[in-house]
Coordinates of C-alpha atoms and ligand atoms in Angstrom, one line a residue:
X28 CA -88.8 26.5 28.6
X29 CA -88.1 22.9 27.5
X30 CA -86.8 24.0 24.0
X31 CA -84.0 26.4 25.1
X32 CA -82.8 23.8 27.7
X33 CA -82.5 21.0 25.2
X34 CA -80.9 23.3 23.0
X35 CA -78.3 24.5 25.7
X36 CA -77.8 20.7 26.4
X37 CA -77.0 19.9 23.0
X38 CA -74.7 22.9 22.6
X39 CA -72.8 21.7 25.6
X40 CA -72.5 18.0 24.3
X41 CA -71.6 19.5 20.8
X42 CA -69.1 21.9 22.7
X43 CA -67.6 19.1 24.8
X44 CA -67.4 16.7 21.5
X45 CA -65.9 19.4 19.5
X46 CA -63.3 20.5 22.0
X47 CA -62.4 16.9 22.3
X48 CA -62.2 16.1 18.6
X49 CA -60.2 19.2 18.0
X50 CA -57.7 18.3 20.8
X51 CA -57.0 14.9 19.4
X52 CA -57.0 15.9 15.7
X53 CA -53.8 16.7 13.7
X54 CA -55.7 19.7 12.4
X55 CA -55.8 21.6 15.7
X56 CA -52.0 20.9 16.2
X57 CA -51.4 22.2 12.7
X58 CA -53.4 25.2 13.3
X59 CA -51.8 25.7 16.6
X60 CA -48.4 25.5 15.0
X61 CA -49.5 27.9 12.2
X62 CA -48.4 25.1 9.9
X63 CA -50.4 25.7 6.6
X64 CA -49.2 25.6 3.1
X65 CA -49.6 29.4 2.7
X66 CA -47.2 30.0 5.8
X67 CA -44.0 30.5 3.6
X68 CA -42.2 32.1 6.6
X69 CA -41.4 28.7 8.0
X70 CA -39.8 27.6 4.7
X71 CA -37.6 30.8 4.3
X72 CA -36.2 31.6 7.6
X73 CA -33.6 29.8 9.7
X74 CA -35.9 28.6 12.7
X75 CA -34.3 30.4 15.5
X76 CA -35.7 33.1 17.8
X77 CA -32.5 34.9 18.1
X78 CA -30.5 35.1 14.8
X79 CA -27.2 34.8 16.8
X80 CA -28.1 31.3 18.0
X81 CA -26.5 28.8 15.7
X82 CA -28.6 25.9 14.3
X83 CA -27.1 22.7 15.1
X84 CA -27.6 20.3 12.6
X85 CA -26.7 16.6 13.8
X86 CA -26.1 14.2 10.9
X87 CA -25.6 10.4 10.9
X88 CA -24.4 8.5 8.1
X89 CA -24.5 4.7 7.6
X90 CA -22.9 2.8 4.8
X91 CA -25.1 0.2 3.2
X92 CA -22.7 -1.1 0.4
X93 CA -19.7 -0.5 -1.6
X94 CA -20.9 -1.0 -5.1
X95 CA -17.9 0.0 -7.0
X96 CA -14.3 1.4 -7.1
X97 CA -13.3 2.8 -10.4
X98 CA -9.6 2.9 -10.6
X99 CA -9.6 4.9 -13.8
X100 CA -11.9 7.4 -12.9
X101 CA -10.8 7.5 -9.3
X102 CA -14.5 7.4 -7.9
X103 CA -16.0 5.2 -5.3
X104 CA -19.7 4.4 -5.6
X105 CA -21.3 3.4 -2.3
X106 CA -24.8 3.2 -1.0
X107 CA -25.4 5.6 2.0
X108 CA -28.2 6.5 4.2
X109 CA -28.1 9.8 6.0
X110 CA -30.3 11.0 8.7
X111 CA -30.4 15.0 9.8
X112 CA -31.8 16.4 12.9
X113 CA -32.2 20.1 14.0
X114 CA -34.5 22.1 16.1
X115 CA -37.1 24.5 14.9
X116 CA -37.7 26.8 17.8
X117 CA -41.1 27.8 16.5
X118 CA -42.6 24.3 16.4
X119 CA -43.1 23.0 19.8
X120 CA -46.1 21.7 21.6
X121 CA -47.1 19.9 24.7
X122 CA -48.2 16.5 23.8
X123 CA -50.6 16.3 26.8
X124 CA -52.5 19.2 25.2
X125 CA -53.1 17.4 22.1
X126 CA -54.1 13.8 23.2
X127 CA -50.6 12.9 23.5
X128 CA -49.5 13.4 19.8
X129 CA -45.9 13.0 20.1
X130 CA -44.9 13.0 16.4
X131 CA -45.9 14.9 13.3
X132 CA -45.1 13.8 9.9
X133 CA -45.5 16.8 7.3
X134 CA -44.2 17.4 3.8
X135 CA -40.7 18.5 3.4
X136 CA -41.6 21.4 1.5
X137 CA -43.4 23.1 4.4
X138 CA -40.3 23.7 6.4
X139 CA -36.7 25.1 6.3
X140 CA -34.2 22.4 5.5
X141 CA -30.5 23.0 5.8
X142 CA -28.6 22.9 2.5
X143 CA -26.3 20.2 3.4
X144 CA -24.3 18.7 0.4
X145 CA -21.4 16.3 -0.1
X146 CA -18.1 17.9 -1.4
X147 CA -17.1 14.7 -3.2
X148 CA -20.3 14.0 -4.7
X149 CA -20.2 13.4 -8.4
X150 CA -23.4 11.3 -8.8
X151 CA -26.4 12.0 -11.0
X152 CA -29.1 13.9 -9.2
X153 CA -31.3 10.9 -10.2
X154 CA -29.7 8.7 -7.7
X155 CA -30.6 10.8 -4.8
X156 CA -33.9 9.8 -2.9
X157 CA -34.8 12.6 -0.6
X158 CA -37.9 11.2 1.8
X159 CA -40.8 13.7 0.8
X160 CA -41.8 13.7 4.4
X161 CA -40.0 15.0 7.6
X162 CA -41.0 14.1 11.2
X163 CA -41.5 16.7 14.0
X164 CA -41.2 16.1 17.6
X165 CA -42.8 18.1 20.4
X166 CA -39.6 19.7 21.4
X167 CA -39.1 21.2 17.9
X168 CA -36.8 18.4 16.7
X169 CA -36.9 17.9 12.9
X170 CA -35.7 14.8 11.4
X171 CA -35.1 13.8 7.7
X172 CA -33.4 10.9 6.1
X173 CA -32.3 10.1 2.5
X174 CA -31.2 7.2 0.6
X175 CA -28.4 7.8 -1.9
X176 CA -26.2 5.9 -4.4
X177 CA -23.3 8.1 -3.9
X178 CA -20.4 8.3 -6.5
X179 CA -17.8 10.2 -4.7
X180 CA -14.3 11.1 -6.0
X181 CA -11.5 9.7 -4.1
X182 CA -7.8 9.9 -4.4
X183 CA -6.9 6.2 -5.0
X184 CA -3.3 5.3 -4.0
X185 CA -2.6 2.4 -6.1
X186 CA 1.0 1.9 -5.5
X187 CA 0.3 -1.4 -3.5
X188 CA -2.3 -2.6 -5.8
X189 CA -3.8 -5.1 -5.3
X190 CA -2.7 -5.3 -1.7
X191 CA -4.0 -1.8 -1.2
X192 CA -6.0 0.0 1.5
X193 CA -7.9 3.2 0.3
X194 CA -9.1 6.0 2.5
X195 CA -12.1 8.1 1.1
X196 CA -13.6 11.1 2.7
X197 CA -17.1 11.8 2.4
X198 CA -17.4 15.4 3.6
X199 CA -20.8 17.2 4.4
X200 CA -20.9 20.8 4.4
X201 CA -23.4 23.8 4.0
X202 CA -22.7 26.1 1.1
X203 CA -24.7 29.1 2.2
X204 CA -24.4 29.0 5.8
X205 CA -21.3 29.9 7.7
X206 CA -20.2 28.0 10.8
X207 CA -21.5 30.6 13.2
X208 CA -25.1 29.9 12.0
X209 CA -25.2 26.5 11.0
X210 CA -22.9 23.9 12.8
X211 CA -22.5 20.4 11.9
X212 CA -22.4 17.6 14.5
X213 CA -22.8 14.0 14.9
X214 CA -24.9 11.9 17.2
X215 CA -22.8 8.6 16.9
X216 CA -19.1 7.8 17.6
X217 CA -16.9 6.2 15.0
X218 CA -17.0 2.7 16.6
X219 CA -20.7 2.6 16.8
X220 CA -20.9 3.6 13.2
X221 CA -18.4 1.1 12.0
X222 CA -20.1 -1.8 13.7
X223 CA -23.3 -0.6 12.4
X224 CA -22.2 -0.3 9.0
X225 CA -20.5 -3.6 9.1
X226 CA -24.0 -5.2 10.3
X227 CA -26.0 -3.7 7.6
X228 CA -23.5 -3.9 4.8
X229 CA -25.0 -6.3 2.2
X230 CA -22.7 -5.7 -1.1
X231 CA -19.0 -5.1 -0.6
X232 CA -17.8 -6.5 -3.8
X233 CA -14.0 -6.9 -3.7
X234 CA -13.7 -4.6 -0.9
X235 CA -13.9 -5.0 2.9
X236 CA -14.9 -2.1 5.2
X237 CA -12.2 -1.7 7.8
X238 CA -13.6 1.3 9.6
X239 CA -15.2 4.7 9.3
X240 CA -13.7 7.7 11.2
X241 CA -15.6 10.9 11.9
X242 CA -13.9 14.3 11.9
X243 CA -16.0 17.3 12.9
X244 CA -14.0 20.7 12.2
X245 CA -14.4 24.2 11.1
X246 CA -12.6 25.2 8.1
X247 CA -11.7 28.8 7.4
X248 CA -10.7 30.2 4.3
X249 CA -11.0 33.9 3.0
X250 CA -12.3 34.8 6.4
X251 CA -15.5 32.6 5.7
X252 CA -15.7 29.7 8.0
X253 CA -17.7 26.5 7.2
X254 CA -18.6 23.8 9.5
X255 CA -17.5 20.5 8.2
X256 CA -18.3 16.8 9.0
X257 CA -16.1 14.3 7.4
X258 CA -16.6 10.6 7.3
X259 CA -13.1 9.0 6.5
X260 CA -14.1 5.5 5.1
X261 CA -11.1 3.1 5.0
X262 CA -11.7 0.1 2.6
X263 CA -9.4 -2.8 2.0
X264 CA -9.2 -4.7 -1.2
X265 CA -9.5 -8.5 -1.3
X266 CA -6.6 -9.3 -3.4
X267 CA -6.8 -13.3 -4.1
X268 CA -8.2 -12.9 -7.5
X269 CA -5.5 -10.8 -8.8
X270 CA -3.0 -13.1 -7.0
X271 CA -4.7 -16.0 -8.6
X272 CA -5.0 -14.6 -12.2
X273 CA -2.1 -12.3 -12.5
X274 CA 0.8 -12.4 -10.0
X275 CA 1.2 -16.3 -9.6
X276 CA 0.9 -16.9 -13.6
X277 CA 3.4 -14.2 -14.2
X278 CA 5.8 -15.6 -11.8
X279 CA 5.1 -19.2 -13.2
X280 CA 5.9 -17.9 -16.6
X281 CA 9.3 -16.5 -15.1
X282 CA 10.1 -20.0 -13.7
X283 CA 9.3 -21.5 -17.0
X284 CA 11.6 -19.2 -18.7
X285 CA 14.2 -20.3 -16.3
X286 CA 13.5 -23.9 -16.7
X287 CA 14.0 -23.4 -20.4
X288 CA 17.8 -23.3 -20.2
X289 CA 17.5 -27.0 -19.7
X290 CA 16.0 -27.5 -23.4
X291 CA 18.7 -28.9 -25.9
X292 CA 20.1 -26.0 -27.7
X293 CA 20.2 -27.9 -31.0
X294 CA 16.6 -28.9 -31.2
X295 CA 15.7 -25.3 -31.9
X296 CA 12.8 -25.4 -29.6
X297 CA 14.3 -23.3 -27.1
X298 CA 14.1 -19.9 -28.9
X299 CA 10.5 -20.5 -29.9
X300 CA 9.7 -21.6 -26.4
X301 CA 10.9 -18.2 -25.0
X302 CA 9.2 -16.1 -27.5
X303 CA 6.0 -17.8 -26.5
X304 CA 6.6 -17.0 -23.0
X305 CA 7.2 -13.3 -23.9
X306 CA 4.0 -13.4 -25.8
X307 CA 1.9 -14.7 -22.8
X308 CA 3.4 -11.9 -20.7
X309 CA 2.5 -9.3 -23.0
X310 CA -1.2 -10.7 -23.0
X311 CA -1.1 -10.3 -19.2
X312 CA 0.3 -6.8 -19.6
X313 CA -2.8 -5.8 -21.8
X314 CA -5.1 -7.1 -19.1
X315 CA -3.2 -4.9 -16.6
X316 CA -3.5 -1.8 -18.8
X317 CA -7.2 -2.1 -18.5
X318 CA -7.2 -2.4 -14.8
X319 CA -5.1 0.4 -13.8
X320 CA -5.0 4.3 -14.7
X321 CA -1.9 6.0 -16.1
X322 CA -1.2 8.0 -12.8
X323 CA 2.5 9.2 -13.5
X324 CA 3.4 10.2 -10.0
X325 CA 4.3 6.9 -8.7
X326 CA 4.3 3.6 -10.7
X327 CA 2.3 0.9 -9.0
X328 CA 4.4 -1.9 -7.9
X329 CA 2.5 -4.4 -10.0
X330 CA 3.5 -2.3 -13.1
X331 CA 7.1 -2.6 -11.9
X332 CA 6.6 -6.1 -11.2
X333 CA 5.3 -6.9 -15.1
X334 CA 8.0 -4.7 -16.7
X335 CA 10.8 -6.4 -14.7
X336 CA 9.5 -9.8 -15.7
X337 CA 8.9 -8.7 -19.4
X338 CA 12.5 -7.2 -19.4
X339 CA 14.1 -10.4 -17.7
X340 CA 12.4 -12.7 -20.4
X341 CA 13.3 -10.3 -23.1
X342 CA 16.9 -10.3 -22.3
X343 CA 16.9 -14.1 -21.8
X344 CA 15.4 -14.4 -25.4
X345 CA 18.2 -12.1 -26.7
X346 CA 20.6 -14.5 -25.0
X347 CA 19.1 -17.5 -26.5
X348 CA 19.3 -15.8 -30.1
X349 CA 23.2 -15.1 -29.5
X350 CA 23.8 -18.5 -28.3
X351 CA 22.1 -20.2 -31.2
X352 CA 23.7 -17.8 -33.5
X353 CA 27.1 -18.9 -32.3
X354 CA 26.1 -22.6 -32.4
X355 CA 25.2 -21.9 -35.9
X356 CA 28.4 -20.4 -36.8
X357 CA 30.2 -23.5 -35.6
X358 CA 27.9 -25.7 -37.3
X359 CA 28.3 -24.0 -40.6
X360 CA 32.0 -24.3 -40.6
X361 CA 31.9 -27.8 -39.4
X362 CA 29.7 -28.8 -42.1
X363 CA 31.8 -27.2 -44.8
X364 CA 34.6 -29.3 -43.9
X365 CA 32.5 -32.6 -43.9
X366 CA 31.0 -31.9 -47.1
X367 CA 34.3 -31.2 -48.9
X368 CA 35.6 -34.6 -47.6
X369 CA 32.5 -36.3 -48.8
X370 CA 32.9 -35.3 -52.5
X371 CA 36.4 -36.4 -52.3
X372 CA 35.5 -40.0 -51.1
X373 CA 32.7 -40.0 -53.7
X374 CA 35.2 -39.6 -56.5
X375 CA 37.5 -42.1 -54.9
X376 CA 34.7 -44.9 -54.7
X377 CA 33.5 -44.2 -58.1
X378 CA 36.9 -44.5 -59.6
X379 CA 37.3 -47.9 -57.8
X380 CA 34.0 -49.0 -59.0
X381 CA 34.9 -48.2 -62.7
X382 CA 38.2 -50.0 -62.2
X383 CA 36.6 -53.1 -61.0
X384 CA 35.6 -54.8 -64.2
X385 CA 39.0 -54.1 -65.8
X386 CA 40.7 -55.9 -63.1
X387 CA 38.2 -59.0 -63.4
X388 CA 39.0 -59.2 -67.0
X389 CA 42.7 -58.8 -66.7
X390 CA 43.1 -61.6 -64.1
X391 CA 41.1 -63.9 -66.2
X392 CA 39.9 -66.0 -63.3
X393 CA 36.5 -67.1 -62.1
X394 CA 34.9 -66.9 -65.7
X395 CA 31.6 -68.5 -64.7
X396 CA 31.3 -66.2 -61.8
X397 CA 31.7 -63.3 -64.0
X398 CA 29.3 -64.4 -66.4
X399 CA 26.8 -65.0 -63.4
X400 CA 27.5 -61.6 -62.1
X401 CA 26.9 -60.0 -65.6
X402 CA 23.6 -61.9 -65.9
X403 CA 22.4 -60.4 -62.5
X404 CA 24.1 -57.0 -63.1
X405 CA 21.2 -54.7 -62.2
X406 CA 20.5 -56.3 -58.8
X407 CA 24.1 -56.6 -58.0
X408 CA 24.7 -53.1 -58.9
X409 CA 21.8 -52.0 -56.7
X410 CA 23.2 -54.1 -53.9
X411 CA 26.5 -52.5 -54.1
X412 CA 25.0 -49.0 -54.4
X413 CA 23.1 -49.7 -51.1
X414 CA 26.3 -50.9 -49.3
X415 CA 28.1 -47.9 -50.6
X416 CA 25.4 -45.7 -49.3
X417 CA 25.3 -47.3 -46.0
X418 CA 29.1 -47.1 -45.7
X419 CA 29.2 -43.5 -46.5
X420 CA 26.3 -42.7 -43.9
X421 CA 28.1 -44.6 -41.3
X422 CA 31.4 -42.8 -42.1
X423 CA 29.7 -39.4 -41.9
X424 CA 28.2 -40.3 -38.7
X425 CA 31.6 -41.3 -37.1
X426 CA 33.2 -38.1 -38.5
X427 CA 30.7 -36.2 -36.9
X428 CA 30.8 -37.7 -33.5
X429 CA 34.4 -37.8 -33.6
X430 CA 34.5 -34.1 -34.1
X431 CA 31.7 -33.2 -31.6
X432 CA 33.7 -35.2 -28.8
X433 CA 37.1 -34.2 -29.4
X434 CA 37.1 -30.9 -31.1
X435 CA 34.2 -28.7 -30.0
X436 CA 34.2 -25.6 -32.1
X437 CA 35.5 -22.6 -30.3
X438 CA 32.2 -20.9 -30.9
X439 CA 30.2 -23.5 -29.4
X440 CA 32.5 -23.5 -26.5
X441 CA 31.8 -19.6 -26.3
X442 CA 28.1 -20.2 -26.4
X443 CA 28.2 -22.7 -23.7
X444 CA 30.2 -20.3 -21.4
X445 CA 27.8 -17.6 -22.2
X446 CA 24.8 -19.8 -21.5
X447 CA 26.1 -20.9 -17.9
X448 CA 27.2 -17.4 -16.9
X449 CA 24.0 -15.9 -18.1
X450 CA 22.0 -18.5 -16.3
X451 CA 23.8 -17.9 -13.0
X452 CA 23.2 -14.3 -13.4
X453 CA 19.6 -14.7 -14.4
X454 CA 18.9 -17.0 -11.6
X455 CA 20.3 -14.5 -9.0
X456 CA 18.5 -11.7 -10.5
X457 CA 15.1 -13.5 -10.3
X458 CA 15.7 -14.6 -6.9
X459 CA 16.6 -11.1 -5.6
X460 CA 13.9 -9.6 -7.6
X461 CA 11.3 -12.0 -5.9
X462 CA 12.7 -11.4 -2.5
X463 CA 12.6 -7.6 -2.9
X464 CA 9.0 -7.8 -4.3
X465 CA 7.8 -9.9 -1.5
X466 CA 9.4 -7.6 1.3
X467 CA 7.9 -4.3 -0.4
X468 CA 4.7 -5.6 -1.4
X469 CA 3.2 -8.6 0.2
X470 CA 4.7 -8.5 3.6
X471 CA 3.5 -4.8 4.0
X472 CA 0.0 -5.9 3.3
X473 CA 0.1 -8.8 5.9
X474 CA 1.6 -6.3 8.4
X475 CA -1.2 -3.9 7.5
X476 CA -3.9 -6.6 7.8
X477 CA -2.6 -7.8 11.1
X478 CA -3.1 -4.4 12.7
Ligands
LIG523 C1 -10.0 13.2 5.1 O1 -10.3 14.2 5.9 C2 -9.5 14.5 7.2 C3 -10.1 15.7 7.8 O2 -10.0 16.8 7.0 C4 -8.1 14.5 6.7 O3 -7.3 14.7 7.8 C5 -7.8 13.5 5.9 O4 -6.5 13.5 5.4 C6 -8.6 13.2 4.6 N1 -8.4 11.9 4.0 C7 -8.4 12.0 2.7 C8 -7.9 10.6 2.2 O5 -8.4 12.7 2.0

């Protein structure tokens, strides 16, 4: 009698303990949900009891960083984190039946996962890090998340570069399910998302996140409707570096070119100075070429700015050439006249010098002086020659000065007039150009940033 009793008692204990352990283990829950690696039905079918019920996929995207904006390739590389929720109507349980288990983490490969992709995605597949697990909640909610370095195409409008704001869309869509079977939605609002991204964002580089707007809509084309969820990310460039290394130096070069009108024409420095300025500008143009793509639809303002400055300095170099040519013409004719006068004078002086000894002998006076002079002939001659040279030099100088003051050549006067008129026009052009550029380009930026 005792043996069956003890057996029954043992069986009772075993039964109680086994029922307790089975209720609290994941195993019983998995068995209850028929979640086994061999159950492929759960991975194949969209998890709804009635096929006309659409699956609502809720998606949240948070931006962690803007890593790169490639103006040439028109792509934006960002670091994003997405989380998706949907309901699996077959996988529900009552937590109180299973010791209060209220979340079950299982491999991703065991469940149906909606095929949500990003339309603008051009990144390598290697950069996507799908979490290998999904979380399952008692009401059938499935949640999965993924980190991704996303390189997305974005039509960059560089007209206002570097004072530009770009808007890039990140659009989520299911390629295989139509809008009446898989619907996309979002759990958060635009403002929440923007503030969250702003808090989390670590790297922004030269960009500043302005806001993220959410568009949720159904797109119909060729009788096929797709549910789309678009995040419109607005980012603003921080322009100070470009201002410091590009715009200000270019403007400074233009001012230097204006100032070079004060350089004296005769020194010949003016032209070479202007050509140096032209060269510096072309170096900056080379840098610009590396920064911007050759989009032909609308020339960026910065390219217009560079081209106009280059053209202005180019024209001013041409003008300096014309002026120096005219002055050269004047100087040439003047020199010709001077040099002919000099030869005449030389002959005269030489003639008088040859006559001198004869006159001394004819007069016959001061013989000892003459002997004395004859004895020191070489030094005396040198002295005379020196004096002669100096007199000639003084005469030339006087002649040149007199000519310059009294009779400026007509070419030189023409050159001066051209110089003054050109300077006035040039100054006006530079001033109006600067004002235009400021209004169109920079003021617009400050107006935008104010809003
Ligand atoms: C982004 O998508 C929204 C919604 O379709 C659209 O209105 C907007 O123009 C798009 N923006 C860009 C920059 O393509």
